[in-house]
PDB file of C-alpha atoms in Angstrom:
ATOM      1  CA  UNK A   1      15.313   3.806 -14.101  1.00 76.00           C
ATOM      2  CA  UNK A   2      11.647   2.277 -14.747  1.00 83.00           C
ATOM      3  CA  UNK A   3       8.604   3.212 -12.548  1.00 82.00           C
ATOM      4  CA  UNK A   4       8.754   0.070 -11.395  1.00 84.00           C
ATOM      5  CA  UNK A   5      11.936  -0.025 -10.642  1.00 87.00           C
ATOM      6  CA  UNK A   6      11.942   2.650  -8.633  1.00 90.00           C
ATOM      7  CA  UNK A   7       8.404   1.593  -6.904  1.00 90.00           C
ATOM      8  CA  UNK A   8      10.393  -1.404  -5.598  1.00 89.00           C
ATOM      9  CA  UNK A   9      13.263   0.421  -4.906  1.00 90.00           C
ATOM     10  CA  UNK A  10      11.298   2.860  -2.265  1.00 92.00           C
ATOM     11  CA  UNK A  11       9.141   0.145  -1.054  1.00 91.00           C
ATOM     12  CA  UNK A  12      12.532  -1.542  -0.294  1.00 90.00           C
ATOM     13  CA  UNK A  13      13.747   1.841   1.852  1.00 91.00           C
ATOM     14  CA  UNK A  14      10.399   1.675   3.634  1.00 91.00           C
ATOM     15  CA  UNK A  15      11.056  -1.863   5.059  1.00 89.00           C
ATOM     16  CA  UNK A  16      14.232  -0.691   6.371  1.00 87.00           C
ATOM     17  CA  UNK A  17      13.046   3.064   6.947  1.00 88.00           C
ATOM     18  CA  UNK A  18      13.425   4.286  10.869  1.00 85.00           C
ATOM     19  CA  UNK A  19      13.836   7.914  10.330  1.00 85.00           C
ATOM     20  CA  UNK A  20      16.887   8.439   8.920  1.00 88.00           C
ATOM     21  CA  UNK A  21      18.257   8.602   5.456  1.00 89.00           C
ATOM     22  CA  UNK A  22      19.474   4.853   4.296  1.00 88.00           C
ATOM     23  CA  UNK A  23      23.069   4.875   3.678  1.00 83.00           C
ATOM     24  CA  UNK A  24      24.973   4.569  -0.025  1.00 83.00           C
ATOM     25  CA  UNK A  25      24.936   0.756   0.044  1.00 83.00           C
ATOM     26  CA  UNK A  26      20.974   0.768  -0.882  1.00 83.00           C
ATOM     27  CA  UNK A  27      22.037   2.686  -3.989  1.00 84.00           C
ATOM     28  CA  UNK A  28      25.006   1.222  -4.995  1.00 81.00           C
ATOM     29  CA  UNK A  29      23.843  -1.821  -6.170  1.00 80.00           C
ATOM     30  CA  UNK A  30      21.390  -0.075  -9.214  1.00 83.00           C
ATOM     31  CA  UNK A  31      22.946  -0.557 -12.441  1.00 84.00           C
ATOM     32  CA  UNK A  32      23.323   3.624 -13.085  1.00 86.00           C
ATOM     33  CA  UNK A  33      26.115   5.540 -13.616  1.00 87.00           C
ATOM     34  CA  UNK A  34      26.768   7.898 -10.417  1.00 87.00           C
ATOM     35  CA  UNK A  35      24.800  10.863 -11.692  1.00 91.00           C
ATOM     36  CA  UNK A  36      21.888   8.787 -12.065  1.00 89.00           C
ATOM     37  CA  UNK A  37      22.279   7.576  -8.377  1.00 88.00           C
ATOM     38  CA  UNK A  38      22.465  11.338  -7.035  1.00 89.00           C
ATOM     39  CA  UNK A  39      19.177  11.790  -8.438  1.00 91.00           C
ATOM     40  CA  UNK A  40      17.383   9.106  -7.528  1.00 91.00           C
ATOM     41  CA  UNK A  41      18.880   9.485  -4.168  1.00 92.00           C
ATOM     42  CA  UNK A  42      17.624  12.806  -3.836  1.00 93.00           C
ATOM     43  CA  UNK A  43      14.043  12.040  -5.491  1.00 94.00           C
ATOM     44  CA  UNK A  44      14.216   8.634  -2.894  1.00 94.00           C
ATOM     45  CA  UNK A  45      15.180  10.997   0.238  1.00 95.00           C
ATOM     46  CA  UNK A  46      11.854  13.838  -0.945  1.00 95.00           C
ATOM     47  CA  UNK A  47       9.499  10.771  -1.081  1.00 95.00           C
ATOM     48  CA  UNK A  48      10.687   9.873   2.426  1.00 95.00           C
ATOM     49  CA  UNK A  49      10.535  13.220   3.805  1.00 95.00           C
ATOM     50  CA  UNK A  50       6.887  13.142   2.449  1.00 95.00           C
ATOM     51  CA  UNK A  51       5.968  10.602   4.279  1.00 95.00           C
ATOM     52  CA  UNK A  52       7.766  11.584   7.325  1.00 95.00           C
ATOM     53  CA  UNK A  53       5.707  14.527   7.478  1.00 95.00           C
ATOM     54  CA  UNK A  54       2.370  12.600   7.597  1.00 95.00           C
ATOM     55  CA  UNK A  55       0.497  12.640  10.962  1.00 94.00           C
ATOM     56  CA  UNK A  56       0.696   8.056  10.194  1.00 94.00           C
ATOM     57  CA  UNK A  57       4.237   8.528  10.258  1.00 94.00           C
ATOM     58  CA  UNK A  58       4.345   9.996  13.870  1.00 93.00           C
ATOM     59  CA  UNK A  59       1.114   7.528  14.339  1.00 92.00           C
ATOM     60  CA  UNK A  60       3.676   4.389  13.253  1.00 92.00           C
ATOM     61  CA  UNK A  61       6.431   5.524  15.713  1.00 91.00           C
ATOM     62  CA  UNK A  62       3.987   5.101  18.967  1.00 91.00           C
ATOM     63  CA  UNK A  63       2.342   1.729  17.487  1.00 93.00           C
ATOM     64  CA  UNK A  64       2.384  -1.392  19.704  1.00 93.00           C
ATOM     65  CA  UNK A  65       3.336  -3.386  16.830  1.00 93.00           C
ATOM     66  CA  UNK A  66       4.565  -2.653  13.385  1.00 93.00           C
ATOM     67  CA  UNK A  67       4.398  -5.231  10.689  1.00 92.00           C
ATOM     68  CA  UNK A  68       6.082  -4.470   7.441  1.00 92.00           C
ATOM     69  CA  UNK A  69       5.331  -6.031   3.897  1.00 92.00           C
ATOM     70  CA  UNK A  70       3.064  -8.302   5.574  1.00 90.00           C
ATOM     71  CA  UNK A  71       1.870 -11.392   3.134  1.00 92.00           C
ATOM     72  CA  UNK A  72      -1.179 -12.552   3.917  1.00 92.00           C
ATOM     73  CA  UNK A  73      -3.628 -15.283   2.510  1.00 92.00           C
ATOM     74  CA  UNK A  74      -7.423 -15.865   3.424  1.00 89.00           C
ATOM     75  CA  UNK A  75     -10.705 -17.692   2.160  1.00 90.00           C
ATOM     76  CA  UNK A  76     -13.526 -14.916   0.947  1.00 87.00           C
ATOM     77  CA  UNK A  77     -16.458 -17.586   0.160  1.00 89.00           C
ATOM     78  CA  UNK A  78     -14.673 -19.606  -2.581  1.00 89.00           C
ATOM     79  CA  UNK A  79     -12.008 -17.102  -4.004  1.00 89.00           C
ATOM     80  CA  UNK A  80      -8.926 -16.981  -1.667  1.00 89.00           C
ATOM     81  CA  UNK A  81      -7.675 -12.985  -1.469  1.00 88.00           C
ATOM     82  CA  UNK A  82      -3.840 -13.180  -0.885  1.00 91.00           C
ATOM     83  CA  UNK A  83      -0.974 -10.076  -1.293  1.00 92.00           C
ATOM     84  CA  UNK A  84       1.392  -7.980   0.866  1.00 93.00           C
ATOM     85  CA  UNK A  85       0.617  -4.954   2.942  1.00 95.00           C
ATOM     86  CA  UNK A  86       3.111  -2.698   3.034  1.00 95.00           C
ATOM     87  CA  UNK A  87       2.938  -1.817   6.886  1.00 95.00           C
ATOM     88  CA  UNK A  88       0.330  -2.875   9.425  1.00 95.00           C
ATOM     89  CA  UNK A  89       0.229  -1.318  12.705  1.00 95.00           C
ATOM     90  CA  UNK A  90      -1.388  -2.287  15.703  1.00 93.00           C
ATOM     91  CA  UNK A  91      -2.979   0.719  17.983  1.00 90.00           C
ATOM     92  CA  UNK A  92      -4.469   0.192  21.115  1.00 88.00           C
ATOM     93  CA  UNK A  93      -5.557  -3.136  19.700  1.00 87.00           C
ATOM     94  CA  UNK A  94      -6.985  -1.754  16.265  1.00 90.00           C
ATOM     95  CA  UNK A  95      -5.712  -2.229  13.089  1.00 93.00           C
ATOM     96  CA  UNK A  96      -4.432   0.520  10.770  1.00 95.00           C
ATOM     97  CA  UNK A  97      -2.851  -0.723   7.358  1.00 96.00           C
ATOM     98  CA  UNK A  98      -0.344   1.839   5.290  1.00 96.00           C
ATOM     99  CA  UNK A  99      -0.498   1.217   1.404  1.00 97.00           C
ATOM    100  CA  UNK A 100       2.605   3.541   0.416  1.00 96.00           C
ATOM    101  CA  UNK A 101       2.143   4.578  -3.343  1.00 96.00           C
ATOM    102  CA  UNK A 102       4.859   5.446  -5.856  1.00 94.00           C
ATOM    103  CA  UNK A 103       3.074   6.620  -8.834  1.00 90.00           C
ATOM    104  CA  UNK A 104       3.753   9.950 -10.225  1.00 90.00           C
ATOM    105  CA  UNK A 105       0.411  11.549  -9.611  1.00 91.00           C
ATOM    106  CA  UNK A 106      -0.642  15.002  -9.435  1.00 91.00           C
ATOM    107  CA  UNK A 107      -2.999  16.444  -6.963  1.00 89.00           C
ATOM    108  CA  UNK A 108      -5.922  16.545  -9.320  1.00 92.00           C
ATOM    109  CA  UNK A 109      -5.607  12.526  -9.846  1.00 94.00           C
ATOM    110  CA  UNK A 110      -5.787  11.948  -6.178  1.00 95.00           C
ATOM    111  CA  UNK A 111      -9.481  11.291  -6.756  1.00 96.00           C
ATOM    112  CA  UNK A 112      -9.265   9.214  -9.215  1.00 96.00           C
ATOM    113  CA  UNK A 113      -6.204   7.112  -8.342  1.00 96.00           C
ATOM    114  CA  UNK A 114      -8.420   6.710  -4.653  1.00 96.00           C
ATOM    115  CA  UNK A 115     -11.281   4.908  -6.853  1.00 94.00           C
ATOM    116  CA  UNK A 116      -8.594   2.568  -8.686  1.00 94.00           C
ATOM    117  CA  UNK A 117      -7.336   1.076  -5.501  1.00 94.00           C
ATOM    118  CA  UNK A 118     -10.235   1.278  -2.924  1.00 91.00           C
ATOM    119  CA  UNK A 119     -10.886  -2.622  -4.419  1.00 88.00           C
ATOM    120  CA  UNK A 120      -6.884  -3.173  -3.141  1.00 92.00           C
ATOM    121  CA  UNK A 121      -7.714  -1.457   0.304  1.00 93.00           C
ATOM    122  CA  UNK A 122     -10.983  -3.128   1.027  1.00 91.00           C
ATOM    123  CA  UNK A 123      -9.478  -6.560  -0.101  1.00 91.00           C
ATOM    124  CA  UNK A 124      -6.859  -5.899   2.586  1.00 94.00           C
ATOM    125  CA  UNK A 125      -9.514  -4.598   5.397  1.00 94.00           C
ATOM    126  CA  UNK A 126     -11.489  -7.958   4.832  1.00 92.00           C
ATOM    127  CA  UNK A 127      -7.993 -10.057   4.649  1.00 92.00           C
ATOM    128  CA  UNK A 128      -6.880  -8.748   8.644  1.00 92.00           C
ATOM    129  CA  UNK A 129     -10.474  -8.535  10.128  1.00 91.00           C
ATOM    130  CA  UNK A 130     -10.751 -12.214   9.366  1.00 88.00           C
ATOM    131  CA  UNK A 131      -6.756 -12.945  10.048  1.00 88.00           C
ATOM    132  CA  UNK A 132      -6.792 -11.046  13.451  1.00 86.00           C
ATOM    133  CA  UNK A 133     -10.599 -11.442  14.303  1.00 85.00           C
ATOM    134  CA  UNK A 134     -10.416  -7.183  14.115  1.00 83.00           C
ATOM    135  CA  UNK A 135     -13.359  -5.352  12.815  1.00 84.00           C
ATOM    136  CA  UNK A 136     -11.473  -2.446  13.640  1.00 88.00           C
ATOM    137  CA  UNK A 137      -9.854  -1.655  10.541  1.00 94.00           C
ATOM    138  CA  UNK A 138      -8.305   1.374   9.312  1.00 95.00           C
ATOM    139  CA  UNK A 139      -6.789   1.742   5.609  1.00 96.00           C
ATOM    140  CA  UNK A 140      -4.543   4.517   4.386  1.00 97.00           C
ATOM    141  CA  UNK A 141      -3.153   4.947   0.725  1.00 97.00           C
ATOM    142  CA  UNK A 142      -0.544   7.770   1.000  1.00 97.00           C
ATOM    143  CA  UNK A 143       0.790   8.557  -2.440  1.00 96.00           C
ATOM    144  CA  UNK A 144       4.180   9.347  -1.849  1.00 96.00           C
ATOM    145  CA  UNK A 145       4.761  11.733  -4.608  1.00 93.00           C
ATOM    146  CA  UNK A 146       2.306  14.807  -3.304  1.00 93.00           C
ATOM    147  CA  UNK A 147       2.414  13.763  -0.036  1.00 93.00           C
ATOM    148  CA  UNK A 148      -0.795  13.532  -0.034  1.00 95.00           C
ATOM    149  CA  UNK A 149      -2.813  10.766   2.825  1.00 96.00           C
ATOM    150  CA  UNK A 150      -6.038   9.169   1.975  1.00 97.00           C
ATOM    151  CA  UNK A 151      -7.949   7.066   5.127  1.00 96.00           C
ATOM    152  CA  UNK A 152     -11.256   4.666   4.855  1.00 96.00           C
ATOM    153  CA  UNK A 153     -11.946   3.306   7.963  1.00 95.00           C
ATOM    154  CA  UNK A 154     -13.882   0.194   8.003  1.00 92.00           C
ATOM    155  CA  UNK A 155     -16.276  -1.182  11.075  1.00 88.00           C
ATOM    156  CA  UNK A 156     -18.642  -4.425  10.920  1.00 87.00           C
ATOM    157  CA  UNK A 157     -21.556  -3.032   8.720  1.00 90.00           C
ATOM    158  CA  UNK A 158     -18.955  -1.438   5.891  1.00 90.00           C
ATOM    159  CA  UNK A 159     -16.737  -4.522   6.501  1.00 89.00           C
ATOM    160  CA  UNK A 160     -19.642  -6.699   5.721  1.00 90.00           C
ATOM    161  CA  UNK A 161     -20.946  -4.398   2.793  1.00 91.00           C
ATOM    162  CA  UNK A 162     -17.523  -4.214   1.147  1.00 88.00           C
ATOM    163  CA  UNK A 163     -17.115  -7.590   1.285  1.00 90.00           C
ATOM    164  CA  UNK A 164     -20.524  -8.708  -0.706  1.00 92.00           C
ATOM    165  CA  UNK A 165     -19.429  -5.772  -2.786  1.00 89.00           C
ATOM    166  CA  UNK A 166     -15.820  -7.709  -3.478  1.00 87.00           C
ATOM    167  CA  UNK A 167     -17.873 -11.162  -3.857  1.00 89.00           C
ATOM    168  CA  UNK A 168     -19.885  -9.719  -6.758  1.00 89.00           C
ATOM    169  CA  UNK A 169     -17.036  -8.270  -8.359  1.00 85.00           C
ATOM    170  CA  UNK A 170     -14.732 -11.573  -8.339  1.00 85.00           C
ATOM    171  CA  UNK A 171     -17.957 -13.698  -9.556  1.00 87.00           C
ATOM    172  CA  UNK A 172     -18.513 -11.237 -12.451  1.00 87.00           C
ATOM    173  CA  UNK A 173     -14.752 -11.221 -13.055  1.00 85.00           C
ATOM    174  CA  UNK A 174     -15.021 -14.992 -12.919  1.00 83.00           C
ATOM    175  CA  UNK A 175     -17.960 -15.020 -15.381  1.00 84.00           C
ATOM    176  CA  UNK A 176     -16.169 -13.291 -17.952  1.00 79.00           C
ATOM    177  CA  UNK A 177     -14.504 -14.893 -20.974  1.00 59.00           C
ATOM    178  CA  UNK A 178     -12.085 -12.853 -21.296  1.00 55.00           C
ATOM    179  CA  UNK A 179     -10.775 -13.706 -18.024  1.00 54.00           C
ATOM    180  CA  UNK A 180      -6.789 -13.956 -17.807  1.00 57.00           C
ATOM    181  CA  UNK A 181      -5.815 -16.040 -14.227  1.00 54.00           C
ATOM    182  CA  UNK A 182      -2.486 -14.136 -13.890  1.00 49.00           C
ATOM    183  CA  UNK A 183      -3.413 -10.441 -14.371  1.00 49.00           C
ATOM    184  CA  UNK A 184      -1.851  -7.692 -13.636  1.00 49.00           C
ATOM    185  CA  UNK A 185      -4.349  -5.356 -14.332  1.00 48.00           C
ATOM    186  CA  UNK A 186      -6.100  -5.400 -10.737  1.00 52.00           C
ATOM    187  CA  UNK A 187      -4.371  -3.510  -8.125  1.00 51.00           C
ATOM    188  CA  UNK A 188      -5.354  -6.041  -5.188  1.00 48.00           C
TER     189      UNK A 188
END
């Protein structure tokens, strides 16, 4: 099974996740023989005990409201930011969004991998403080594989820093020739 494959087949769980396992019929459908199945199963279930063993997961159990893979589209100047956030909760009216990470990565990338998508989690702090009029904003990347939970939280000043910091980026982006529309190289 590809990366990818199996990125969107945890990120699939997590929609339905409530605590408990997910029964056969999630695994059923993957074109592998049943060997293969057992072991993704197994690797599937470890990634969900990770995260089950998080402080956000006990966090997401007492939120007022829990949004998951929530697509959202909003205006930054003249670029429009749009995606999906994995799982949004609302507690005690803030805002704290989950970013649950698949990638293989060992502790000593944490660092590293925290840099490549801080552009994805600011994007997202900027997109629900001007979608919920929040400024209030809490973002956590837990990489699945280690277990391991990283949190930025974001108030008016860092919201309003990040998102000149975003602007500059996108027009320098823009300015370049060798810019593709479509890419997939940007994690936002």
């Amino acid at each position: 099974m590809k990366g990818t494959d199996f990125g969107s087949l945890v990120h699939r769980i997590l929609q339905i996740y409530n605590g408990e396992y997910p029964g056969d019929d999630e695994f059923t459908s993957l074109d592998l023989t049943s060997e293969q199945i057992h072991i993704v199963k197994k690797e599937v279930y470890r990634l969900l005990d990770n995260y089950r063993s998080t402080e956000i997961y006990f966090i997401s159990t007492t939120a007022e409201k829990k949004l998951k893979e929530r697509r959202f589209a909003c205006q930054l100047n003249e670029f429009q930011i749009e995606g999906a956030m994995d799982l949004v909760l609302i507690i005690n009216g803030a805002c704290h969004i989950i970013d649950f990470k698949t990638d293989k990565v060992q502790e000593s990338q944490i660092s590293s991998k925290i840099d490549y998508y801080r552009p994805q989690i600011s994007a997202y702090a900027i997109a629900a403080a001007k979608l919920i009029g929040n400024d209030n904003i809490t973002c956590s990347l837990i990489f699945l594989h280690p277990g391991i939970v990283h949190t930025e939280k974001f108030d008016t000043n860092i919201l309003r820093e990040t998102e000149e910091s975003l602007l500059k980026t996108f027009k320098q982006i823009q300015s370049e020739k060798t810019w593709k529309r479509n890419t997939s190289a940007c994690p936002c």
